[in-house]
XYZ file of C-alpha atoms in Angstrom:
352
model
C 39.895 -6.883 22.609
C 38.237 -3.836 20.491
C 36.402 -1.016 21.983
C 34.881 -0.547 18.531
C 31.396 -1.761 18.072
C 31.469 -5.311 16.525
C 31.326 -5.361 12.628
C 28.460 -6.399 10.547
C 28.538 -9.562 8.720
C 27.638 -8.721 5.140
C 24.944 -11.159 3.699
C 25.496 -13.206 0.319
C 23.083 -14.780 -1.765
C 22.896 -18.641 -1.604
C 25.042 -18.572 1.552
C 26.492 -21.562 3.059
C 25.324 -21.746 6.828
C 28.160 -21.376 9.247
C 30.732 -20.396 6.363
C 32.564 -17.258 6.086
C 35.336 -15.176 4.258
C 37.278 -12.951 6.486
C 39.930 -9.887 5.195
C 42.395 -8.282 7.650
C 42.902 -4.757 7.536
C 45.644 -3.490 5.282
C 47.955 -2.593 8.092
C 48.018 -6.203 9.481
C 50.504 -8.452 8.695
C 48.887 -11.528 7.132
C 50.193 -14.202 9.352
C 49.545 -12.149 12.547
C 46.099 -11.711 11.335
C 45.617 -15.418 10.578
C 47.014 -16.299 14.097
C 44.774 -14.049 15.720
C 41.658 -16.223 14.276
C 43.261 -19.831 14.735
C 44.682 -19.089 18.478
C 41.256 -18.179 19.464
C 38.526 -20.364 17.696
C 37.461 -23.884 19.288
C 37.484 -26.941 18.051
C 34.214 -27.042 15.901
C 35.553 -24.049 13.917
C 38.551 -24.307 11.409
C 40.231 -22.120 8.562
C 39.879 -23.862 5.270
C 41.741 -21.434 3.129
C 44.182 -18.374 3.449
C 44.989 -15.894 1.190
C 47.821 -13.525 1.352
C 47.054 -11.596 -1.917
C 43.993 -10.178 -0.276
C 45.027 -10.889 3.311
C 42.212 -12.801 4.315
C 40.866 -16.308 4.821
C 37.787 -18.452 4.781
C 36.466 -21.008 7.065
C 33.762 -22.511 9.313
C 32.909 -20.806 12.196
C 30.492 -21.405 15.335
C 28.201 -18.598 16.209
C 30.374 -18.153 19.352
C 33.543 -17.584 17.142
C 31.702 -15.328 14.543
C 31.126 -13.024 17.537
C 34.903 -12.998 18.206
C 35.614 -12.342 14.604
C 33.320 -9.629 14.724
C 35.118 -7.949 17.606
C 38.753 -9.049 16.408
C 40.711 -5.628 16.144
C 42.479 -6.913 12.921
C 39.584 -7.927 10.907
C 38.228 -5.460 8.605
C 35.392 -7.522 6.937
C 33.435 -10.846 7.300
C 30.826 -12.051 4.766
C 28.903 -15.112 4.186
C 30.396 -17.807 1.926
C 27.993 -18.733 -0.832
C 27.366 -21.119 -3.679
C 28.685 -20.151 -7.242
C 26.346 -21.387 -10.087
C 27.294 -21.680 -13.786
C 25.359 -18.534 -15.190
C 23.717 -20.305 -18.275
C 23.002 -17.645 -21.094
C 19.773 -18.351 -22.911
C 18.002 -16.796 -26.030
C 14.736 -16.332 -27.946
C 13.969 -15.719 -31.509
C 10.841 -14.056 -30.951
C 12.252 -10.427 -29.435
C 11.258 -6.825 -30.332
C 14.080 -5.031 -32.127
C 15.200 -3.221 -28.834
C 15.616 -6.350 -26.913
C 17.661 -7.502 -29.910
C 19.762 -4.138 -29.590
C 20.395 -4.663 -26.001
C 21.871 -7.881 -26.240
C 24.066 -7.128 -29.304
C 27.429 -5.250 -29.860
C 25.935 -4.659 -33.162
C 22.726 -3.508 -34.908
C 21.172 -6.761 -35.289
C 20.202 -8.026 -38.888
C 16.893 -6.587 -40.220
C 15.271 -3.085 -40.143
C 11.668 -4.040 -39.507
C 10.526 -2.258 -35.927
C 7.442 -4.290 -36.110
C 9.029 -7.620 -36.434
C 9.195 -10.067 -33.659
C 11.974 -11.873 -35.025
C 15.138 -10.661 -33.209
C 17.357 -12.669 -31.342
C 17.447 -11.915 -27.337
C 20.250 -13.089 -25.223
C 19.975 -12.891 -21.503
C 21.114 -14.897 -18.511
C 18.555 -17.328 -17.676
C 18.274 -16.147 -14.000
C 16.415 -13.341 -15.309
C 16.057 -11.184 -12.482
C 14.555 -13.762 -10.238
C 13.859 -12.643 -6.576
C 13.720 -9.230 -7.631
C 10.828 -6.692 -7.344
C 9.974 -3.931 -10.005
C 7.878 -1.433 -8.880
C 5.949 0.495 -12.073
C 4.997 4.266 -11.013
C 3.141 4.795 -14.151
C -0.314 5.913 -16.122
C -2.158 2.938 -17.343
C -5.876 2.345 -18.326
C -8.264 -0.428 -17.181
C -7.898 0.163 -13.832
C -9.212 2.767 -10.878
C -6.716 5.254 -9.284
C -4.353 3.731 -6.632
C -4.490 0.245 -7.227
C -1.446 -1.564 -5.485
C -1.470 -5.242 -7.062
C 0.856 -7.777 -7.565
C 1.382 -9.322 -11.220
C 3.681 -12.281 -12.134
C 4.689 -10.916 -15.561
C 7.340 -10.534 -18.046
C 6.506 -7.135 -19.288
C 9.902 -5.219 -17.888
C 12.391 -5.954 -21.086
C 9.663 -8.581 -21.950
C 11.576 -11.773 -20.882
C 12.940 -10.905 -17.423
C 9.960 -12.808 -15.541
C 10.027 -10.767 -12.662
C 7.630 -10.434 -9.871
C 6.112 -6.732 -10.237
C 4.259 -4.560 -8.035
C 2.053 -2.151 -9.937
C 1.256 1.374 -8.691
C -1.287 2.845 -11.159
C -3.360 5.938 -11.948
C -5.763 6.707 -14.747
C -4.206 8.811 -17.725
C -7.834 10.554 -17.878
C -6.806 12.017 -14.445
C -3.575 13.961 -16.069
C -5.983 14.745 -19.441
C -8.624 16.410 -17.176
C -5.775 18.066 -15.025
C -6.766 15.880 -11.731
C -3.272 14.105 -11.310
C -0.617 16.160 -10.028
C 2.839 15.521 -8.455
C 1.642 15.731 -4.924
C -1.479 14.129 -5.143
C -0.400 11.089 -7.077
C 3.380 10.612 -8.062
C 5.107 11.637 -4.790
C 2.513 9.851 -2.847
C 3.480 6.819 -4.986
C 7.150 7.301 -4.721
C 6.314 7.548 -0.778
C 4.582 4.150 -0.965
C 7.165 2.248 -2.552
C 10.455 3.803 -0.257
C 8.098 2.642 2.630
C 6.826 -0.757 1.116
C 10.316 -1.760 -0.877
C 12.613 -2.127 1.944
C 10.195 -4.299 4.158
C 10.139 -6.987 1.653
C 13.708 -7.748 2.128
C 14.047 -8.161 -1.405
C 16.075 -5.932 -4.132
C 13.764 -3.508 -5.995
C 13.875 -1.150 -9.069
C 11.382 1.484 -9.628
C 10.754 2.309 -13.315
C 9.193 5.664 -13.576
C 7.667 6.466 -17.579
C 6.606 9.860 -16.784
C 7.796 13.347 -16.699
C 6.531 17.014 -16.045
C 8.333 20.494 -15.812
C 11.173 20.950 -12.968
C 10.029 20.779 -9.443
C 12.598 20.376 -6.970
C 10.419 18.400 -4.610
C 9.648 16.177 -7.052
C 13.590 15.365 -7.624
C 14.043 15.346 -3.798
C 11.321 12.473 -3.457
C 13.113 10.601 -6.204
C 16.383 11.136 -4.537
C 14.814 10.004 -1.261
C 13.492 6.901 -3.136
C 17.000 5.926 -4.151
C 18.405 6.444 -0.807
C 15.733 3.937 1.022
C 17.794 1.358 -1.742
C 15.439 1.388 -4.387
C 17.392 1.597 -7.951
C 15.184 4.426 -9.558
C 14.962 4.605 -13.454
C 13.161 7.363 -14.932
C 12.321 8.930 -18.312
C 14.100 11.885 -19.626
C 10.873 13.386 -21.325
C 9.768 13.735 -25.167
C 10.664 17.415 -25.857
C 13.878 17.386 -27.413
C 14.813 19.763 -25.070
C 17.634 19.744 -22.168
C 16.612 17.057 -19.476
C 17.710 19.678 -16.449
C 14.365 21.247 -17.305
C 12.315 18.634 -16.191
C 11.537 16.054 -13.331
C 12.339 13.610 -12.168
C 14.762 13.400 -15.085
C 16.771 16.207 -13.358
C 17.337 14.147 -9.988
C 20.614 13.586 -9.235
C 20.622 10.272 -7.919
C 18.186 8.362 -10.613
C 19.175 6.607 -13.847
C 17.692 8.910 -16.505
C 17.083 7.428 -19.945
C 16.973 8.730 -23.190
C 15.483 7.022 -26.352
C 17.126 5.854 -29.423
C 15.835 4.345 -32.784
C 16.690 1.383 -34.758
C 19.684 2.898 -36.653
C 21.404 3.832 -33.407
C 20.398 7.439 -33.877
C 18.876 9.796 -31.245
C 15.187 9.771 -31.375
C 13.933 13.307 -32.600
C 11.885 13.540 -29.635
C 14.219 12.787 -26.844
C 15.539 14.940 -24.338
C 19.123 15.068 -23.670
C 21.844 16.856 -21.527
C 23.849 16.184 -18.298
C 21.322 14.317 -16.607
C 21.093 11.242 -18.922
C 23.104 8.487 -17.741
C 22.235 5.766 -20.575
C 20.146 5.539 -23.978
C 18.129 2.723 -24.544
C 15.453 1.735 -27.785
C 12.386 3.823 -27.673
C 11.167 4.232 -31.279
C 8.526 2.105 -32.471
C 8.640 -0.622 -29.525
C 6.073 -3.310 -29.773
C 4.507 -3.505 -26.228
C 1.485 -5.242 -24.502
C -1.678 -3.068 -24.642
C -5.355 -3.140 -23.495
C -7.287 -6.318 -23.327
C -4.313 -8.272 -24.069
C -3.299 -6.661 -27.077
C -0.174 -5.033 -28.559
C 0.658 -1.762 -29.615
C 3.683 -0.116 -31.511
C 4.871 3.017 -29.120
C 7.609 5.484 -29.211
C 9.188 7.631 -26.513
C 11.726 7.765 -23.573
C 8.702 5.990 -21.613
C 9.353 2.898 -24.232
C 13.219 3.184 -23.355
C 13.021 3.126 -19.422
C 11.661 -0.285 -19.216
C 14.830 -1.756 -20.995
C 16.853 -0.262 -18.414
C 14.632 -1.154 -15.532
C 14.859 -4.897 -16.766
C 18.638 -4.563 -16.920
C 19.132 -3.250 -13.293
C 16.419 -5.832 -12.071
C 18.651 -8.793 -13.766
C 21.813 -7.096 -12.284
C 20.183 -7.192 -8.944
C 19.110 -10.542 -9.537
C 22.479 -11.854 -9.846
C 23.626 -9.624 -6.704
C 21.104 -8.276 -4.553
C 23.575 -6.802 -2.357
C 24.722 -4.209 -5.112
C 23.287 -0.674 -4.176
C 21.725 1.769 -6.618
C 24.999 4.110 -7.202
C 26.583 0.615 -7.846
C 23.574 -0.368 -10.217
C 24.032 2.863 -12.171
C 27.716 2.710 -12.499
C 27.722 -0.891 -13.432
C 25.035 -0.143 -16.364
C 27.091 2.763 -17.522
C 30.179 0.462 -17.797
C 28.380 -2.368 -19.604
C 26.954 0.154 -22.228
C 28.331 0.518 -25.521
C 30.317 3.576 -25.797
C 29.854 6.254 -28.639
C 28.106 4.069 -31.173
C 24.861 6.619 -31.359
C 24.479 9.193 -33.670
C 22.781 12.578 -33.397
C 23.956 13.170 -29.467
C 24.191 16.756 -28.618
C 27.509 17.847 -26.942
C 27.861 17.456 -23.595
C 25.235 14.296 -23.391
C 26.478 10.821 -22.620
C 27.078 8.655 -25.462
C 26.535 5.248 -23.989
C 23.586 2.837 -25.259
C 22.296 0.054 -23.004
C 23.814 -3.292 -23.282
C 22.844 -6.451 -21.288
C 26.669 -7.727 -21.358
C 25.666 -11.304 -23.348
């Protein structure tokens, strides 16, 4: 028996009760590792598969045998086995140009940003089971409304359960909203609320101000709480290192591109940017159920938040760091024009 604490069993989406995948430590001979399991399990457990190439096995184990596995000194990891589903691609032909762009390798046919005729391809899991917290400024509500809305607003078609954290824009224009009063408190609320749900979460922040280290600290703490945090780079055509929360190290900072794959003239740039996304002449929902065409890194940010939520829907065990890496790997590289030196040239793509 090992004197070390028992190892944890990693959770899996759609887990099969009583079935587990086990890997052995790299220094352990495969046959010895398998024997250390088969020689100790009772008749109600059984090993169903053995793999030398990953030095592991799979099987059905009772709770008692699972505890033995957790304390087995040869075992490196134990994960729940789970169902595998065919990922069915879906598409719609009523998308905005931005949605068409993030699901295509090439610029989609057509050059009318006001058209709702672009094809948007997406996985039909569509981020189900993922929460997106929008920390933003909207009208039509009192300050500090914490609500719940079934909506497809994030990336238009991701069909997520979205929690809203809202403050009046009039507070900002009249100088009443501050980082401390409004947005740091909002991040604190999400950092406390999201982990308690047990569901994977994304925070989308289409807001910016001058660089404030405490704001960056709060944003990084939100990421540390397990919330993938996506923020706007801001609209000053300036170095994003001068702005918060864009300059926070652990968030996903988003710049804006246009329908011709060029940097938006207003978009900030620089080393903080992780990704670019459509942000010029983007059709969005508006007051009283209407629509409006808007431009800004605030329009680019929800595209990225939606793809993050989609990724978490397919694998809820992904960490914010892994999500950030994944969207950068999936991105189209080098396709954007007018990107300043020292700034990433990666355009958001959902991989379908």
